[in-house]
Amino acid sequence: MPSQDQPRILVIEDELPIRKFLRILLESQGFVVTETDTAAKGIGHAVAEPPDAVVLDLGLPDRDGLTVIQQLREWSQLPIIVLSARGRESDKVAALDAGADDYLTKPFGAGEFMARLRVALRHSSRVATGIESAPFQVGDLMVDLSRREVTLGGESVRLTPTEYRLLVVLVRNAGKVVTHRQLLKDVWGPDSVSENQYLRVYMGQLRRKLEHDPARPQHLKTEPGVGYRLIDE
């Protein structure tokens, strides 16, 4: 019998071979897996026994996975990892803007999938326990939101107010890809969601201040056509 300490993952996927692969992979890593092949049954499972994370296919037989994301987000912030054969940038952006935590295109590797799932679970745990207020540190970069302090290699880094707001959004979503639209809305407001040039300029400035080699960033990664990701490990 599974223990209450084992994270529970709900897999909503209509392709049987992928469901079997995910079950074997997740159970080998100590997760408890519930699987279903339709959106309706998936939402029913999520409501009846909320899991620690949802793994969701977009191409379901009874409704589009984007609708599932939107419905889940009406009442829950549980992590949602999308798996889909849709590889266009617009599909990724739509899923992430709808509320997904991450997006993997089929076929995907087991290692990358597990890494993305662990990131989403860590982020969810930080939010739930309030640990997100603790200083964020990766390598020699440290961001203390409570003190509004940023250091690199122990040296204080001075940021403009806009640079700092941009960094705050990335820190609060550390490990996750944040879309251009979400960053623009959170930093510049809802009237600026199409002003991608703002984002490119300020991200370039942040990289010059926070990366040892801005041309080969280790912390502030670009997700081409989608957004940016602050690496958290």
mmCIF file of C-alpha atoms in Angstrom:
data_model
loop_
_atom_site.group_PDB
_atom_site.id
_atom_site.type_symbol
_atom_site.label_atom_id
_atom_site.label_comp_id
_atom_site.label_asym_id
_atom_site.label_seq_id
_atom_site.Cartn_x
_atom_site.Cartn_y
_atom_site.Cartn_z
ATOM 1 C CA MET A 1 0.000 0.000 0.000
ATOM 2 C CA PRO A 2 1.419 3.427 -0.919
ATOM 3 C CA SER A 3 2.407 5.698 1.945
ATOM 4 C CA GLN A 4 1.063 9.219 2.371
ATOM 5 C CA ASP A 5 4.597 10.532 1.847
ATOM 6 C CA GLN A 6 4.751 9.270 -1.741
ATOM 7 C CA PRO A 7 3.881 12.029 -4.242
ATOM 8 C CA ARG A 8 0.801 11.241 -6.293
ATOM 9 C CA ILE A 9 0.792 11.926 -10.024
ATOM 10 C CA LEU A 10 -2.327 11.997 -12.206
ATOM 11 C CA VAL A 11 -1.614 11.094 -15.852
ATOM 12 C CA ILE A 12 -4.271 12.195 -18.370
ATOM 13 C CA GLU A 13 -3.162 10.640 -21.658
ATOM 14 C CA ASP A 14 -5.078 8.680 -24.297
ATOM 15 C CA GLU A 15 -2.078 6.871 -25.814
ATOM 16 C CA LEU A 16 -1.716 3.570 -23.956
ATOM 17 C CA PRO A 17 2.029 3.056 -24.701
ATOM 18 C CA ILE A 18 2.863 6.480 -23.252
ATOM 19 C CA ARG A 19 0.715 5.849 -20.181
ATOM 20 C CA LYS A 20 2.521 2.541 -19.593
ATOM 21 C CA PHE A 21 5.909 4.213 -20.062
ATOM 22 C CA LEU A 22 5.028 6.986 -17.614
ATOM 23 C CA ARG A 23 3.664 4.563 -15.025
ATOM 24 C CA ILE A 24 6.822 2.435 -15.088
ATOM 25 C CA LEU A 25 9.063 5.520 -15.000
ATOM 26 C CA LEU A 26 7.202 7.301 -12.204
ATOM 27 C CA GLU A 27 6.699 4.234 -10.024
ATOM 28 C CA SER A 28 10.411 3.433 -10.338
ATOM 29 C CA GLN A 29 11.077 6.878 -8.837
ATOM 30 C CA GLY A 30 8.727 6.364 -5.891
ATOM 31 C CA PHE A 31 5.615 8.110 -7.220
ATOM 32 C CA VAL A 32 2.057 6.801 -6.941
ATOM 33 C CA VAL A 33 0.348 6.958 -10.342
ATOM 34 C CA THR A 34 -3.308 7.312 -11.312
ATOM 35 C CA GLU A 35 -3.945 7.216 -15.045
ATOM 36 C CA THR A 36 -6.912 7.983 -17.257
ATOM 37 C CA ASP A 37 -7.542 8.464 -20.967
ATOM 38 C CA THR A 38 -10.111 11.285 -21.137
ATOM 39 C CA ALA A 39 -10.389 14.865 -19.952
ATOM 40 C CA ALA A 40 -13.674 14.250 -18.120
ATOM 41 C CA LYS A 41 -12.321 11.338 -16.092
ATOM 42 C CA GLY A 42 -9.089 13.226 -15.432
ATOM 43 C CA ILE A 43 -10.881 16.248 -14.012
ATOM 44 C CA GLY A 44 -13.064 13.909 -11.946
ATOM 45 C CA HIS A 45 -9.994 12.256 -10.441
ATOM 46 C CA ALA A 46 -8.383 15.647 -9.738
ATOM 47 C CA VAL A 47 -11.464 16.876 -7.908
ATOM 48 C CA ALA A 48 -12.119 13.676 -5.945
ATOM 49 C CA GLU A 49 -8.516 13.109 -4.844
ATOM 50 C CA PRO A 50 -6.262 16.055 -5.734
ATOM 51 C CA PRO A 51 -2.834 14.794 -6.833
ATOM 52 C CA ASP A 52 0.528 16.441 -6.258
ATOM 53 C CA ALA A 53 0.911 17.026 -10.011
ATOM 54 C CA VAL A 54 -0.873 16.400 -13.299
ATOM 55 C CA VAL A 55 0.766 15.133 -16.483
ATOM 56 C CA LEU A 56 -1.528 16.137 -19.343
ATOM 57 C CA ASP A 57 -1.775 15.403 -23.053
ATOM 58 C CA LEU A 58 -3.384 18.182 -25.117
ATOM 59 C CA GLY A 59 -4.891 15.899 -27.781
ATOM 60 C CA LEU A 60 -7.565 14.134 -25.743
ATOM 61 C CA PRO A 61 -10.587 12.441 -27.376
ATOM 62 C CA ASP A 62 -13.355 14.312 -25.527
ATOM 63 C CA ARG A 63 -11.974 17.852 -25.236
ATOM 64 C CA ASP A 64 -8.835 19.865 -25.803
ATOM 65 C CA GLY A 65 -6.201 19.772 -23.073
ATOM 66 C CA LEU A 66 -6.146 23.589 -22.948
ATOM 67 C CA THR A 67 -9.695 23.434 -21.604
ATOM 68 C CA VAL A 68 -8.551 21.000 -18.921
ATOM 69 C CA ILE A 69 -5.786 23.401 -17.849
ATOM 70 C CA GLN A 70 -8.258 26.279 -17.637
ATOM 71 C CA GLN A 71 -10.746 24.221 -15.628
ATOM 72 C CA LEU A 72 -8.103 23.002 -13.188
ATOM 73 C CA ARG A 73 -6.800 26.542 -12.737
ATOM 74 C CA GLU A 74 -10.256 27.709 -11.660
ATOM 75 C CA TRP A 75 -9.738 26.004 -8.304
ATOM 76 C CA SER A 76 -6.192 24.682 -8.018
ATOM 77 C CA GLN A 77 -2.554 25.683 -8.452
ATOM 78 C CA LEU A 78 -1.279 22.094 -8.590
ATOM 79 C CA PRO A 79 1.619 21.624 -11.028
ATOM 80 C CA ILE A 80 0.634 20.745 -14.607
ATOM 81 C CA ILE A 81 3.188 19.286 -17.017
ATOM 82 C CA VAL A 82 1.979 19.167 -20.614
ATOM 83 C CA LEU A 83 3.074 16.394 -22.972
ATOM 84 C CA SER A 84 2.036 16.946 -26.565
ATOM 85 C CA ALA A 85 2.809 16.128 -30.164
ATOM 86 C CA ARG A 86 2.066 19.779 -30.938
ATOM 87 C CA GLY A 87 5.513 21.299 -31.239
ATOM 88 C CA ARG A 88 4.734 24.787 -32.521
ATOM 89 C CA GLU A 89 5.811 27.728 -30.394
ATOM 90 C CA SER A 90 2.240 29.059 -30.428
ATOM 91 C CA ASP A 91 0.965 25.808 -28.886
ATOM 92 C CA LYS A 92 3.558 25.971 -26.112
ATOM 93 C CA VAL A 93 2.751 29.614 -25.393
ATOM 94 C CA ALA A 94 -1.002 28.900 -25.326
ATOM 95 C CA ALA A 95 -0.573 26.055 -22.823
ATOM 96 C CA LEU A 96 1.790 28.025 -20.574
ATOM 97 C CA ASP A 97 -0.354 31.160 -20.666
ATOM 98 C CA ALA A 98 -3.387 29.024 -19.797
ATOM 99 C CA GLY A 99 -1.590 27.976 -16.607
ATOM 100 C CA ALA A 100 0.614 24.972 -17.382
ATOM 101 C CA ASP A 101 3.888 24.835 -15.469
ATOM 102 C CA ASP A 102 5.919 23.280 -18.260
ATOM 103 C CA TYR A 103 5.640 21.771 -21.727
ATOM 104 C CA LEU A 104 7.417 18.820 -23.317
ATOM 105 C CA THR A 105 7.057 17.847 -26.964
ATOM 106 C CA LYS A 106 6.672 14.183 -27.872
ATOM 107 C CA PRO A 107 8.882 12.209 -28.176
ATOM 108 C CA PHE A 108 10.564 13.191 -24.919
ATOM 109 C CA GLY A 109 13.359 11.740 -22.821
ATOM 110 C CA ALA A 110 12.821 10.189 -19.410
ATOM 111 C CA GLY A 111 15.585 12.287 -17.838
ATOM 112 C CA GLU A 112 14.226 15.595 -19.095
ATOM 113 C CA PHE A 113 10.677 14.680 -18.083
ATOM 114 C CA MET A 114 11.708 13.793 -14.528
ATOM 115 C CA ALA A 115 13.797 16.964 -14.223
ATOM 116 C CA ARG A 116 10.862 19.148 -15.294
ATOM 117 C CA LEU A 117 8.494 17.320 -12.933
ATOM 118 C CA ARG A 118 10.863 17.745 -9.980
ATOM 119 C CA VAL A 119 11.170 21.482 -10.728
ATOM 120 C CA ALA A 120 7.384 21.869 -10.786
ATOM 121 C CA LEU A 121 6.997 19.946 -7.518
ATOM 122 C CA ARG A 122 9.739 22.006 -5.834
ATOM 123 C CA HIS A 123 8.082 25.237 -6.905
ATOM 124 C CA SER A 124 4.706 24.055 -5.646
ATOM 125 C CA SER A 125 6.242 23.032 -2.313
ATOM 126 C CA ARG A 126 7.985 26.393 -1.891
ATOM 127 C CA VAL A 127 4.715 28.245 -2.460
ATOM 128 C CA ALA A 128 2.713 25.948 -0.160
ATOM 129 C CA THR A 129 5.180 26.163 2.732
ATOM 130 C CA GLY A 130 6.153 29.819 2.345
ATOM 131 C CA ILE A 131 9.766 28.906 1.596
ATOM 132 C CA GLU A 132 9.581 31.109 -1.509
ATOM 133 C CA SER A 133 10.366 34.016 0.823
ATOM 134 C CA ALA A 134 13.747 32.453 1.663
ATOM 135 C CA PRO A 135 16.774 33.661 -0.326
ATOM 136 C CA PHE A 136 17.084 32.109 -3.764
ATOM 137 C CA GLN A 137 20.552 30.811 -4.569
ATOM 138 C CA VAL A 138 22.014 28.995 -7.561
ATOM 139 C CA GLY A 139 25.762 28.846 -8.106
ATOM 140 C CA ASP A 140 27.179 32.156 -6.919
ATOM 141 C CA LEU A 141 23.968 34.092 -7.634
ATOM 142 C CA MET A 142 21.866 34.963 -4.578
ATOM 143 C CA VAL A 143 18.577 36.873 -4.540
ATOM 144 C CA ASP A 144 17.038 37.786 -1.179
ATOM 145 C CA LEU A 145 13.559 39.120 -1.917
ATOM 146 C CA SER A 146 12.825 39.975 1.707
ATOM 147 C CA ARG A 147 15.862 42.305 1.809
ATOM 148 C CA ARG A 148 15.745 43.294 -1.861
ATOM 149 C CA GLU A 149 19.387 42.210 -2.150
ATOM 150 C CA VAL A 150 21.095 40.644 -5.160
ATOM 151 C CA THR A 151 24.682 39.401 -5.040
ATOM 152 C CA LEU A 152 26.954 37.629 -7.496
ATOM 153 C CA GLY A 153 30.040 35.942 -6.097
ATOM 154 C CA GLY A 154 29.398 37.719 -2.801
ATOM 155 C CA GLU A 155 29.451 41.157 -4.446
ATOM 156 C CA SER A 156 26.349 43.352 -4.375
ATOM 157 C CA VAL A 157 24.665 43.902 -7.744
ATOM 158 C CA ARG A 158 22.800 47.151 -8.361
ATOM 159 C CA LEU A 159 19.657 46.780 -10.449
ATOM 160 C CA THR A 160 17.241 49.374 -11.757
ATOM 161 C CA PRO A 161 13.653 49.090 -10.447
ATOM 162 C CA THR A 162 12.506 47.501 -13.727
ATOM 163 C CA GLU A 163 15.409 45.048 -13.801
ATOM 164 C CA TYR A 164 14.615 44.060 -10.230
ATOM 165 C CA ARG A 165 10.886 43.544 -10.948
ATOM 166 C CA LEU A 166 11.799 41.321 -13.895
ATOM 167 C CA LEU A 167 14.184 39.296 -11.750
ATOM 168 C CA VAL A 168 11.553 38.934 -9.006
ATOM 169 C CA VAL A 169 9.067 37.354 -11.423
ATOM 170 C CA LEU A 170 11.738 34.917 -12.625
ATOM 171 C CA VAL A 171 12.821 34.040 -9.072
ATOM 172 C CA ARG A 172 9.239 33.381 -7.999
ATOM 173 C CA ASN A 173 8.945 30.995 -10.951
ATOM 174 C CA ALA A 174 12.473 29.578 -10.681
ATOM 175 C CA GLY A 175 12.990 26.514 -12.845
ATOM 176 C CA LYS A 176 9.826 27.153 -14.853
ATOM 177 C CA VAL A 177 9.584 28.747 -18.257
ATOM 178 C CA VAL A 178 7.763 32.096 -18.057
ATOM 179 C CA THR A 179 6.238 33.323 -21.301
ATOM 180 C CA HIS A 180 6.979 36.700 -22.859
ATOM 181 C CA ARG A 181 3.349 37.691 -22.318
ATOM 182 C CA GLN A 182 3.395 36.792 -18.613
ATOM 183 C CA LEU A 183 6.646 38.652 -17.987
ATOM 184 C CA LEU A 184 5.442 41.741 -19.824
ATOM 185 C CA LYS A 185 2.106 41.724 -17.963
ATOM 186 C CA ASP A 186 3.704 41.248 -14.539
ATOM 187 C CA VAL A 187 6.514 43.774 -15.032
ATOM 188 C CA TRP A 188 5.063 46.441 -17.334
ATOM 189 C CA GLY A 189 1.321 45.883 -16.988
ATOM 190 C CA PRO A 190 -1.471 44.406 -19.138
ATOM 191 C CA ASP A 191 -1.226 47.158 -21.755
ATOM 192 C CA SER A 192 2.337 46.102 -22.659
ATOM 193 C CA VAL A 193 1.896 42.398 -23.441
ATOM 194 C CA SER A 194 2.978 42.830 -27.069
ATOM 195 C CA GLU A 195 6.087 44.952 -26.352
ATOM 196 C CA ASN A 196 8.658 42.168 -26.693
ATOM 197 C CA GLN A 197 11.419 44.682 -27.369
ATOM 198 C CA TYR A 198 11.163 45.881 -23.740
ATOM 199 C CA LEU A 199 11.823 42.348 -22.613
ATOM 200 C CA ARG A 200 14.799 41.756 -24.898
ATOM 201 C CA VAL A 201 16.466 44.983 -23.781
ATOM 202 C CA TYR A 202 16.017 44.396 -20.057
ATOM 203 C CA MET A 203 16.882 40.715 -20.226
ATOM 204 C CA GLY A 204 20.107 41.711 -21.976
ATOM 205 C CA GLN A 205 20.837 44.168 -19.165
ATOM 206 C CA LEU A 206 20.145 41.547 -16.504
ATOM 207 C CA ARG A 207 22.460 39.089 -18.206
ATOM 208 C CA ARG A 208 25.266 41.641 -18.342
ATOM 209 C CA LYS A 209 24.920 42.137 -14.584
ATOM 210 C CA LEU A 210 24.184 38.552 -13.450
ATOM 211 C CA GLU A 211 26.069 36.304 -15.877
ATOM 212 C CA HIS A 212 29.833 35.816 -15.994
ATOM 213 C CA ASP A 213 29.514 35.394 -19.763
ATOM 214 C CA PRO A 214 26.307 37.088 -21.015
ATOM 215 C CA ALA A 215 26.734 35.476 -24.440
ATOM 216 C CA ARG A 216 26.567 32.028 -22.800
ATOM 217 C CA PRO A 217 24.120 32.521 -19.925
ATOM 218 C CA GLN A 218 24.074 29.897 -17.184
ATOM 219 C CA HIS A 219 21.234 31.317 -15.108
ATOM 220 C CA LEU A 220 18.871 33.219 -17.428
ATOM 221 C CA LYS A 221 18.023 30.840 -20.253
ATOM 222 C CA THR A 222 16.030 31.636 -23.384
ATOM 223 C CA GLU A 223 13.187 29.340 -24.434
ATOM 224 C CA PRO A 224 13.111 30.313 -28.146
ATOM 225 C CA GLY A 225 9.837 31.866 -29.219
ATOM 226 C CA VAL A 226 8.271 31.198 -25.814
ATOM 227 C CA GLY A 227 9.951 33.028 -22.932
ATOM 228 C CA TYR A 228 12.706 32.711 -20.348
ATOM 229 C CA ARG A 229 13.664 30.310 -17.577
ATOM 230 C CA LEU A 230 15.733 31.027 -14.454
ATOM 231 C CA ILE A 231 17.697 27.836 -13.827
ATOM 232 C CA ASP A 232 17.364 26.781 -10.192
ATOM 233 C CA GLU A 233 19.913 23.977 -9.938
#
